[in-house]
Tab-separated table of C-alpha atoms in Angstrom:
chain	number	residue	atom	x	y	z
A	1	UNK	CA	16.849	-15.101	27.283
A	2	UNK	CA	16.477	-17.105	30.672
A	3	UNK	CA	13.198	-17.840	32.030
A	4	UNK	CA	11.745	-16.010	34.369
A	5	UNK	CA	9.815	-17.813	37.636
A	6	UNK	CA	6.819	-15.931	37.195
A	7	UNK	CA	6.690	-17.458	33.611
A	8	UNK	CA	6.357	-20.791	35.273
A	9	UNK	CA	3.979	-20.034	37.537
A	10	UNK	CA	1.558	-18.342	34.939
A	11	UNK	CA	2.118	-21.137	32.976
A	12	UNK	CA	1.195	-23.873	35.598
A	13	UNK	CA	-1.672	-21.512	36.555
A	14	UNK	CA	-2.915	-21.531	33.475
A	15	UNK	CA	-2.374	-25.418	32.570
A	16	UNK	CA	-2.382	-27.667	35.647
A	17	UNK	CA	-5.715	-28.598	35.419
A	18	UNK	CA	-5.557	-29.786	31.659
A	19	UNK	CA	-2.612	-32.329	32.714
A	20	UNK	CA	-4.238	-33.716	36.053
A	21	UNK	CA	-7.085	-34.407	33.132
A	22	UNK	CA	-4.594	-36.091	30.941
A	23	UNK	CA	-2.476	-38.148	33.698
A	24	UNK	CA	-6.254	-39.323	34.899
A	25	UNK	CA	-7.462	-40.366	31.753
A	26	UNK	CA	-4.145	-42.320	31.027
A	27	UNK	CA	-3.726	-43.616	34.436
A	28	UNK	CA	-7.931	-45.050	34.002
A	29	UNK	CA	-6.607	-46.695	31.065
A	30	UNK	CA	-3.719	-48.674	32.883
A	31	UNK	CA	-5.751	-49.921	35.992
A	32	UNK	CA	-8.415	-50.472	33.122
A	33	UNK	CA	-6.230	-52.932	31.527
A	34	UNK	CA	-4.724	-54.489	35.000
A	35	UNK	CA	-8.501	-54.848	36.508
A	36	UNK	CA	-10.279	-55.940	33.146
A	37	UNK	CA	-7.378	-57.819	31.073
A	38	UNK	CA	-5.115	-58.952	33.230
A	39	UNK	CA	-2.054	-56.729	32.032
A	40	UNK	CA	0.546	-57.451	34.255
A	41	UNK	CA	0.857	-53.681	36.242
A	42	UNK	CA	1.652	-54.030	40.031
A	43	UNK	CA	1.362	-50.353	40.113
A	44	UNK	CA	0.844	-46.703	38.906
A	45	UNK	CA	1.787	-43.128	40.404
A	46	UNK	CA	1.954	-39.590	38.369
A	47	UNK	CA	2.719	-35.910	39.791
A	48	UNK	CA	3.134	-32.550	37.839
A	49	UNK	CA	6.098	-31.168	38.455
A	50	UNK	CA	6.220	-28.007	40.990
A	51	UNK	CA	7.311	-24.779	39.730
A	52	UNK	CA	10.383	-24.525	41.994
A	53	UNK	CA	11.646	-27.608	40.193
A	54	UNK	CA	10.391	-26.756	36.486
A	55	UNK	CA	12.791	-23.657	37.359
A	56	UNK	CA	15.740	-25.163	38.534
A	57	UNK	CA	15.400	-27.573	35.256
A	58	UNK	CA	15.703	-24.389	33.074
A	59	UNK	CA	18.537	-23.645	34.723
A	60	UNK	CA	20.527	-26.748	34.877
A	61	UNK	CA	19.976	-27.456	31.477
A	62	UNK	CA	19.555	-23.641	29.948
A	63	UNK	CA	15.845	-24.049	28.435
A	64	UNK	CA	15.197	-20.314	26.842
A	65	UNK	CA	11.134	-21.620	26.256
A	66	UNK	CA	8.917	-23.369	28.249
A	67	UNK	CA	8.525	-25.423	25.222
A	68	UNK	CA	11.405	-27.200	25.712
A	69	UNK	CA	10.244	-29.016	28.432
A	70	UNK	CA	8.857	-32.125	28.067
A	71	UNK	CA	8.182	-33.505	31.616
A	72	UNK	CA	5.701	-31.146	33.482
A	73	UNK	CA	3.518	-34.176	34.200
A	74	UNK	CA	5.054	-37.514	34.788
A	75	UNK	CA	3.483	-41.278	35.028
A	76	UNK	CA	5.273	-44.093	36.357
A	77	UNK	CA	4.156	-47.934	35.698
A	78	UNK	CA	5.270	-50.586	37.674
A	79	UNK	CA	5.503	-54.023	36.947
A	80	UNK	CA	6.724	-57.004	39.699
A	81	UNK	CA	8.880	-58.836	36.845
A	82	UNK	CA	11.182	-58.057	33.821
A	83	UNK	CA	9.356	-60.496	31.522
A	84	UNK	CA	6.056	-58.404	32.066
A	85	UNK	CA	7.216	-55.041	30.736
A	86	UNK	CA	6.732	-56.118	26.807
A	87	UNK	CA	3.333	-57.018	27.534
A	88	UNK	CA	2.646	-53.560	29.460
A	89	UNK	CA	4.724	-51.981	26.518
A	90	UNK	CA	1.981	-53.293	23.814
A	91	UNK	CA	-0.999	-52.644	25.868
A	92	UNK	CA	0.362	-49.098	26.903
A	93	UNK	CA	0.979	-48.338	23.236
A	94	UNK	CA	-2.242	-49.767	21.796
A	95	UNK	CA	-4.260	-47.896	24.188
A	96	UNK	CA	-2.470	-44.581	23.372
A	97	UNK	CA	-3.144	-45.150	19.920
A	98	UNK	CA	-7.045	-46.092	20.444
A	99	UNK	CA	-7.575	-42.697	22.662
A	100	UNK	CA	-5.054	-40.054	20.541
A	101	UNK	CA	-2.352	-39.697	22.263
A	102	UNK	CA	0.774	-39.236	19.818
A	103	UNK	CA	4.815	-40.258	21.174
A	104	UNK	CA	7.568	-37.926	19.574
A	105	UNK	CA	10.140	-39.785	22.095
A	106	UNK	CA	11.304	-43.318	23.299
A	107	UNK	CA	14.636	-44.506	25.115
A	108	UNK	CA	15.503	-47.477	26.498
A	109	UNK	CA	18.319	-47.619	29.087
A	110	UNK	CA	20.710	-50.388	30.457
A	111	UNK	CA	18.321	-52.967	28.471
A	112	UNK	CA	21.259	-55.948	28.317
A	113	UNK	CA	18.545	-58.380	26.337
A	114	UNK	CA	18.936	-56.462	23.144
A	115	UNK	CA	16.068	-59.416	21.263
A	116	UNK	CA	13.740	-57.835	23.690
A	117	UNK	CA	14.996	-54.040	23.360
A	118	UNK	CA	14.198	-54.632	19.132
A	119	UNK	CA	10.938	-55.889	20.136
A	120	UNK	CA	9.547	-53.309	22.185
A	121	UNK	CA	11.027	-50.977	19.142
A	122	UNK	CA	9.211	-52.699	16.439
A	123	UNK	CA	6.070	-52.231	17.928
A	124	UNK	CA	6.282	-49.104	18.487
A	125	UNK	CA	6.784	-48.606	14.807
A	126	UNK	CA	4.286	-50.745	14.012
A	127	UNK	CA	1.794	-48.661	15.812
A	128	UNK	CA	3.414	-44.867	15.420
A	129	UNK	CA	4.968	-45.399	12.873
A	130	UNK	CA	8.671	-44.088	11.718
A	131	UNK	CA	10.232	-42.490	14.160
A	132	UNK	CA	13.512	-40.218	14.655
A	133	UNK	CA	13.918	-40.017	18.301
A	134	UNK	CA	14.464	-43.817	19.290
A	135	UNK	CA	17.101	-44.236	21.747
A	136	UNK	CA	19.214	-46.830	23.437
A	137	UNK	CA	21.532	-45.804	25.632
A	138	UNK	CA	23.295	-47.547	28.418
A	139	UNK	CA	24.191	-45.218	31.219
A	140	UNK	CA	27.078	-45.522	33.503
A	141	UNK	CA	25.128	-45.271	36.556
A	142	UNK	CA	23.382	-48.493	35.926
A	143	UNK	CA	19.984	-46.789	35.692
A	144	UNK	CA	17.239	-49.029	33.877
A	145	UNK	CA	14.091	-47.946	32.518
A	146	UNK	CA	11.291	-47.520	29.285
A	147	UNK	CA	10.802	-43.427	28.814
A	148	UNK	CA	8.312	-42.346	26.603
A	149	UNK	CA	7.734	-38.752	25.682
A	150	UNK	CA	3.777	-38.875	24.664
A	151	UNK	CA	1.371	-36.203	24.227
A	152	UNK	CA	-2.033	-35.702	23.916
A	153	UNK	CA	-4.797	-32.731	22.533
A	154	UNK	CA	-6.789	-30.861	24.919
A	155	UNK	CA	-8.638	-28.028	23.353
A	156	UNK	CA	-5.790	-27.128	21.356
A	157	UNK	CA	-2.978	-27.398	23.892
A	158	UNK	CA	-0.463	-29.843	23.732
A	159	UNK	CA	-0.108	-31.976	26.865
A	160	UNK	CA	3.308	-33.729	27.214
A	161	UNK	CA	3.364	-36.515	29.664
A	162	UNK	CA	6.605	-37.883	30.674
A	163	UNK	CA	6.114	-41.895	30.794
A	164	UNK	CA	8.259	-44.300	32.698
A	165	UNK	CA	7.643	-48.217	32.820
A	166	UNK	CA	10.244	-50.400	34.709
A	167	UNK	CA	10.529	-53.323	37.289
A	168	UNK	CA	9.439	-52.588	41.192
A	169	UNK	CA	13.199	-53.164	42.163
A	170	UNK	CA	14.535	-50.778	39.208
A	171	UNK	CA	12.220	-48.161	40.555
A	172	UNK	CA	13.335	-48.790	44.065
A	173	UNK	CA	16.952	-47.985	42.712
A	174	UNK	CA	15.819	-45.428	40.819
A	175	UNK	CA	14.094	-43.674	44.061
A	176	UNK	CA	17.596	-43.976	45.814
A	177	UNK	CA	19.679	-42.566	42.988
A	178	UNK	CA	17.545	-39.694	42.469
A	179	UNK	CA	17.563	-38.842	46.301
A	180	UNK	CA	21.086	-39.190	46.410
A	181	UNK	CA	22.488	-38.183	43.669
A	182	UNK	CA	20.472	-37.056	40.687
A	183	UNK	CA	20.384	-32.923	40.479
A	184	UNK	CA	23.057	-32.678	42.934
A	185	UNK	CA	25.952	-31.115	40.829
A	186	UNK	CA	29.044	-32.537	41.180
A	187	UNK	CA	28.719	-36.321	42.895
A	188	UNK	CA	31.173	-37.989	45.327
A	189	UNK	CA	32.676	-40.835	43.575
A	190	UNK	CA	32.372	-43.348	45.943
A	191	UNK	CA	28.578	-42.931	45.715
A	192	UNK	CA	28.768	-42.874	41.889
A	193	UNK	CA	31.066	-46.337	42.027
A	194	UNK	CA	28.240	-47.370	44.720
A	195	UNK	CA	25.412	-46.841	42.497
A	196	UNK	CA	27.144	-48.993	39.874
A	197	UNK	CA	27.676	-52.022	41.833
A	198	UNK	CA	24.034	-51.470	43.053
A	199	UNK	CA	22.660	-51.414	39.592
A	200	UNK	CA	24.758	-54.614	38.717
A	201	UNK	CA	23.069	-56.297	41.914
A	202	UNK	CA	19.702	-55.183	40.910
A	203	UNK	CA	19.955	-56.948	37.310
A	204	UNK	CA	20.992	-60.582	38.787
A	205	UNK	CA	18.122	-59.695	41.220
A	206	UNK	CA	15.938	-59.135	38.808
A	207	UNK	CA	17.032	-62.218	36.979
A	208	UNK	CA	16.303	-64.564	39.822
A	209	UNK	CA	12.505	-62.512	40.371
A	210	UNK	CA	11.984	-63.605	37.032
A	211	UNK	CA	13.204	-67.485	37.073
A	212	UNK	CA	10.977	-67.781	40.252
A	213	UNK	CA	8.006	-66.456	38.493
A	214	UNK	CA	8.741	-68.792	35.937
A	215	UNK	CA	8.712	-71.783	37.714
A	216	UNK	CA	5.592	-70.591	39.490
A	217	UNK	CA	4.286	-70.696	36.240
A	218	UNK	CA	5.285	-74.176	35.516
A	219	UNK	CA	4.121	-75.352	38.841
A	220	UNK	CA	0.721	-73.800	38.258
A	221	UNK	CA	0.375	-75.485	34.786
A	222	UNK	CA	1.163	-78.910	36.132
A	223	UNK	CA	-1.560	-78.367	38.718
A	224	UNK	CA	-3.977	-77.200	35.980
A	225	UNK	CA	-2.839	-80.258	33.504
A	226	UNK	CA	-3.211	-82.525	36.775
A	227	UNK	CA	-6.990	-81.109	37.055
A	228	UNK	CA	-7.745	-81.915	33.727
A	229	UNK	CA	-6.875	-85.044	33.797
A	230	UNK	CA	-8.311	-86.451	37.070
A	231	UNK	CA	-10.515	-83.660	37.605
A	232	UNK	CA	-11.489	-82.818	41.544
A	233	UNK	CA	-11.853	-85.917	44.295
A	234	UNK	CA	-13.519	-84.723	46.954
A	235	UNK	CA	-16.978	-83.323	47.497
A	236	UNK	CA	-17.181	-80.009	48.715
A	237	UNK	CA	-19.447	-80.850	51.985
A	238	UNK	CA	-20.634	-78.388	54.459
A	239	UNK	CA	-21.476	-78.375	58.140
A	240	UNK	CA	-24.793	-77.912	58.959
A	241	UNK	CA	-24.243	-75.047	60.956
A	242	UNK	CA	-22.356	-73.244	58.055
A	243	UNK	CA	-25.477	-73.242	55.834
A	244	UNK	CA	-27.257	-70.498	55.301
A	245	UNK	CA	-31.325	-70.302	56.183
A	246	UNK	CA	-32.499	-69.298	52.858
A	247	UNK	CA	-31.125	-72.567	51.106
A	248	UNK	CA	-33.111	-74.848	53.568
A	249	UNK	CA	-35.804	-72.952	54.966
A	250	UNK	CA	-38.725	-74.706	53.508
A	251	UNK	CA	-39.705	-78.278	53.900
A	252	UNK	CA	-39.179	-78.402	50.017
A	253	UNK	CA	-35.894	-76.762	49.700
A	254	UNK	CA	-34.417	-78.941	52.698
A	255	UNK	CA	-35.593	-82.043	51.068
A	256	UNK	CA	-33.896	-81.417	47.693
A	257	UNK	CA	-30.810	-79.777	49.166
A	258	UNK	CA	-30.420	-83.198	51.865
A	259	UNK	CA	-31.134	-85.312	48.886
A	260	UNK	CA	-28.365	-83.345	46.706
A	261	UNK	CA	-25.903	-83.659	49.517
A	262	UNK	CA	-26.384	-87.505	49.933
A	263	UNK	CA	-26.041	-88.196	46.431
A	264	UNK	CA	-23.008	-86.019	46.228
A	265	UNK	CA	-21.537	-87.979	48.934
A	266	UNK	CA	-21.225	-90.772	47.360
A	267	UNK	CA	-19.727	-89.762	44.074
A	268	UNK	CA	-16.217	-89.810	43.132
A	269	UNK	CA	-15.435	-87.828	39.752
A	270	UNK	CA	-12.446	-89.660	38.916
A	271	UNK	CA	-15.094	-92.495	38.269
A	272	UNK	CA	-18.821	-91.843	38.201
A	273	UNK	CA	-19.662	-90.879	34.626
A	274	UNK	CA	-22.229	-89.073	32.602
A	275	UNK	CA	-24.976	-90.508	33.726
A	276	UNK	CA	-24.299	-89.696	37.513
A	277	UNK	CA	-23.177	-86.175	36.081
A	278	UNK	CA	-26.313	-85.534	34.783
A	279	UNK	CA	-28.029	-86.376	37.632
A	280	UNK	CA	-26.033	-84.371	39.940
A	281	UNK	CA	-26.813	-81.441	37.731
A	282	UNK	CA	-30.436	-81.670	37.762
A	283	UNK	CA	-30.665	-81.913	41.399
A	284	UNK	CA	-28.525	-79.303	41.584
A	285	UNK	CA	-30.799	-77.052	38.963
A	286	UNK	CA	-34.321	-78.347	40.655
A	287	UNK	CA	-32.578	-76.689	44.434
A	288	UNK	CA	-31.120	-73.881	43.076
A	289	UNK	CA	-34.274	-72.788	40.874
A	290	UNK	CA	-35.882	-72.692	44.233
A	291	UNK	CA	-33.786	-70.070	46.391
A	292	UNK	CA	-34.698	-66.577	45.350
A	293	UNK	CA	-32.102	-64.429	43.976
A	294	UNK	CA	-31.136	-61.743	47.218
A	295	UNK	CA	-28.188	-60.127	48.412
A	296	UNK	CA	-27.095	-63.120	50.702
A	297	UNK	CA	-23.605	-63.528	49.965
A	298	UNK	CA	-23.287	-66.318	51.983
A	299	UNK	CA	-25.949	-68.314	49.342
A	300	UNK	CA	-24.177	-67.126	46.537
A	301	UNK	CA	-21.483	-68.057	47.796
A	302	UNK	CA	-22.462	-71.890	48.379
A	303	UNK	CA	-24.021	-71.840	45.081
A	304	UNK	CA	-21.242	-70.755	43.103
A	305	UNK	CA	-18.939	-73.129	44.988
A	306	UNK	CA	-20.997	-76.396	43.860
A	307	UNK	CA	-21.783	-74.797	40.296
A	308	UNK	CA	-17.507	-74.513	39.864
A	309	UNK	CA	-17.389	-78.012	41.260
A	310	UNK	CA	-19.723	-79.524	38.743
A	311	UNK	CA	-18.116	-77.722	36.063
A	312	UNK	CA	-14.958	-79.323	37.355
A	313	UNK	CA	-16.202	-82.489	37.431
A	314	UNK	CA	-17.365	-82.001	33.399
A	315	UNK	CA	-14.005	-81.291	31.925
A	316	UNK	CA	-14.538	-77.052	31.831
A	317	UNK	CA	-11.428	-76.650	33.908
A	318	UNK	CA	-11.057	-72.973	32.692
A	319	UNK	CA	-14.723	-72.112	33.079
A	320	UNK	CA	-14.545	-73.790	37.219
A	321	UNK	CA	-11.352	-71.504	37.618
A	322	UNK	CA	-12.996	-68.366	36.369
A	323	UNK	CA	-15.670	-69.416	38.754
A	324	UNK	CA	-13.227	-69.341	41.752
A	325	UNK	CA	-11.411	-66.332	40.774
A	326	UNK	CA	-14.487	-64.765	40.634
A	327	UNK	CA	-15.809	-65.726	44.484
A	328	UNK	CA	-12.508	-64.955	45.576
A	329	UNK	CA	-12.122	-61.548	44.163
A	330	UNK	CA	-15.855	-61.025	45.685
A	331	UNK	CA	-14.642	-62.286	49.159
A	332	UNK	CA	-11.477	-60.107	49.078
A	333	UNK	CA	-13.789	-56.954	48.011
A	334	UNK	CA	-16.256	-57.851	51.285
């Protein structure tokens, strides 16, 4: 028997709240990852469906239960580069696992790298377990994308979220095929034959994203390897007028921070050793110890900036670069 519209919208009525919950709490656990663990997600979006377009799905594909439908709520996750999705894919999965979710569904289209497709596979059964419904299937249209039918328990109802993880330019395609062409019946060849060459131009594409971000990679490491070995040059000096009042506002304070900068400007790293090291340090320690802890950002600022350099000038290349990341992201959130 067909399914009736005000079906739907009892059944939305009923249940929309319980997947907004779901989509938030999976959503929190993506920008969780990208803000505390670096997992490399440029972006996330999610939507329930609308019951004008849950209805014209029974339709086109002749549900006779509202069970059959598997993509009320959908979540999108966007990386920048092909080479990131396995690392999302793990996270994403790991994650799921941790908080309860269960996946009854996974297919990967248009995946040419088939190592990579077999990877992504074998951990999900590593973490799921078994499973049936594990599809790879190359479509005509040239569509490319991670699906993952996953659901989740709320209060006894089963949630179904509809996840999709692919490149920014693969969703970019996908947003134009599905505007021009997905759900529209019969489709004009020429846009079909389009599509196809447009998919094929979107893989080299995405091919040359990739071997960019890999030499950016490179590049970086030589810098970092370059640090390490000759460490940082130049003293990080200040003009007076850029210094803030609470690190020289005392005759006491300006004395140690005037003698700190005039030793400092005489050192050179690459070959002043422990001993001036050490020195350094302490002065920097007897100044700091002296400027109470406020809400200045500007003195925190400063103060982090010589405490990175130092630790440059040690050998902790990683710890002065967590240091940096760490004023910068505070900058950027000012």
């Amino acid at each position: 028997m067909p399914i009736k519209f005000n079906e739907i919208e009892n059944y939305l009525k009923e249940n929309e709240k319980r997947y907004k919950t779901v989509l938030e709490l999976l959503n929190g656990i993506i920008i969780d990852g990208k803000n505390k663990k670096n997992i490399p997600v440029y972006s996330t979006k999610y939507r329930i469906k609308n019951k004008n377009s849950i209805y014209l799905k029974t339709k086109r594909k002749k549900y006779s239960s509202l069970d059959k439908i598997t993509d009320y709520a959908g979540m999108r996750i966007i990386c920048l580069f092909e080479q990131d999705i396995p690392a999302v894919h793990n996270y994403l999965l790991k994650k799921m696992k941790e908080e309860g979710f269960t996946i009854s569904e996974f297919k990967i289209f248009n995946w040419e790298d088939k190592k990579v497709s077999e990877i992504l596979k074998t951990k999900l059964t590593q973490m799921f377990g078994e499973m049936n419904n594990v599809q790879q299937e190359d479509r005509k249209s040239g569509y490319k994308s991670l699906h993952y039918i996953s659901s989740f328990n709320y209060g006894g109802i089963k949630i179904n979220i509809e996840i999709q993880l692919r490149t920014l330019l693969q969703d970019a395609w996908g947003e134009l095929e599905h505007s021009l062409s997905y759900k529209q019946g019969n489709i004009h060849p020429h846009i079909k034959k389009s599509f196809q060459l447009l998919a094929r131009d979107l893989q080299t594409n995405d091919c040359l994203m990739s071997h960019l971000k890999n030499v950016s990679d490179k590049e970086r490491t030589g810098d970092i390897l370059s640090l390490k070995k000759v460490g940082p040059h130049q003293f990080f000096g200040y003009e007076n007028s850029l210094i803030p009042k609470g690190i020289k506002e005392t005759p006491e304070k300006n004395v140690l921070f005037e003698a700190y900068l005039a030793f400092m400007k005489n050192i050179d790293p690459r070959y002043d050793g422990r001993e001036k090291l050490d020195e350094a340090k302490k002065m920097f320690t007897s100044l700091s110890d002296k400027i109470p802890r406020t809400d200045d950002s500007d003195i925190e600022y400063i103060l982090q900036m010589e405490r990175a350099y130092l630790e440059f000038w040690e050998g902790n290349i990683d710890k002065a670069l967590s240091i940096y990341t760490s004023i910068s992201k505070s900058c950027s959130d000012h």
